[in-house]
Amino acid sequence: MVIFADRLGGIAVTNLPLLYLMAAKNYPLKKFTAWSYEQPNTMDRAVGRVCVVTAIGHFGIFAYVWSPTLPGNDRLNVLAPLR
């Protein structure tokens, strides 16, 4: 599960530069493409949704894995012998 959460976080972070490029007022890639305003706007919304969903999935899985109330979870008790 941790590997899947890491990959979700990687997908979210990887899509951020594309999201910033597409959300700019003067769309930097506009001169390389012949798109109207509507098509990049639709793609920008889709990339934004992917970023949000993957970031929430990343957070949710790690919140579950590192939960101190999870039965048998002793990850947070690693430093207990040092006290």
XYZ file of C-alpha atoms in Angstrom:
83
model
C 0.000 0.000 0.000
C 2.847 2.377 0.743
C 4.270 1.904 -2.750
C 0.885 2.759 -4.267
C 0.665 5.869 -2.064
C 4.165 6.919 -3.134
C 3.191 6.554 -6.774
C 0.024 8.587 -6.265
C 2.113 11.362 -4.715
C 4.558 11.185 -7.608
C 1.750 11.507 -10.135
C 0.324 14.521 -8.299
C 3.691 16.290 -8.139
C 4.558 15.437 -11.749
C 1.316 16.968 -13.019
C 1.815 20.271 -11.161
C 4.146 21.920 -13.735
C 1.731 20.990 -16.529
C -1.120 22.419 -14.469
C 0.763 25.696 -13.953
C 1.613 25.958 -17.660
C -1.966 25.341 -18.709
C -3.477 27.684 -16.127
C -1.334 30.675 -17.112
C -3.212 33.682 -18.471
C -1.060 33.806 -21.602
C -0.945 30.098 -22.355
C 2.777 29.479 -23.125
C 2.121 26.467 -25.353
C -0.464 28.334 -27.437
C 2.027 29.358 -30.108
C 3.034 25.697 -30.603
C -0.554 24.483 -30.882
C -3.519 25.741 -32.860
C -5.970 25.314 -30.005
C -8.778 27.661 -29.152
C -9.335 28.784 -25.573
C -11.859 26.038 -24.795
C -9.697 22.977 -25.440
C -6.790 23.904 -23.107
C -9.337 25.017 -20.502
C -10.975 21.578 -20.580
C -7.594 19.845 -20.375
C -6.547 22.151 -17.528
C -9.603 21.119 -15.540
C -8.885 17.432 -16.187
C -5.244 17.776 -15.090
C -6.385 19.665 -11.994
C -8.832 16.919 -11.100
C -6.133 14.276 -11.529
C -3.821 16.263 -9.223
C -6.484 16.638 -6.541
C -7.662 13.016 -6.661
C -4.133 11.590 -6.549
C -3.094 13.942 -3.731
C -6.157 12.962 -1.679
C -5.446 9.276 -2.345
C -1.812 9.767 -1.302
C -2.873 11.468 1.915
C -5.618 8.970 2.696
C -3.434 5.900 2.296
C -0.619 7.350 4.381
C -3.068 8.515 7.051
C -4.374 4.950 7.233
C -0.919 3.330 7.243
C 0.508 5.642 9.906
C -2.625 5.661 12.061
C -1.707 4.980 15.711
C -5.089 3.301 16.263
C -4.526 0.700 13.548
C -4.308 -2.738 15.228
C -0.770 -4.070 15.169
C 0.722 -0.785 13.968
C 3.958 -0.247 15.858
C 5.560 2.253 13.462
C 5.016 5.115 15.881
C 6.483 3.119 18.780
C 9.928 2.873 17.190
C 11.350 5.471 19.574
C 9.634 4.003 22.662
C 12.727 2.021 23.842
C 14.796 5.229 23.809
C 12.650 6.941 26.441
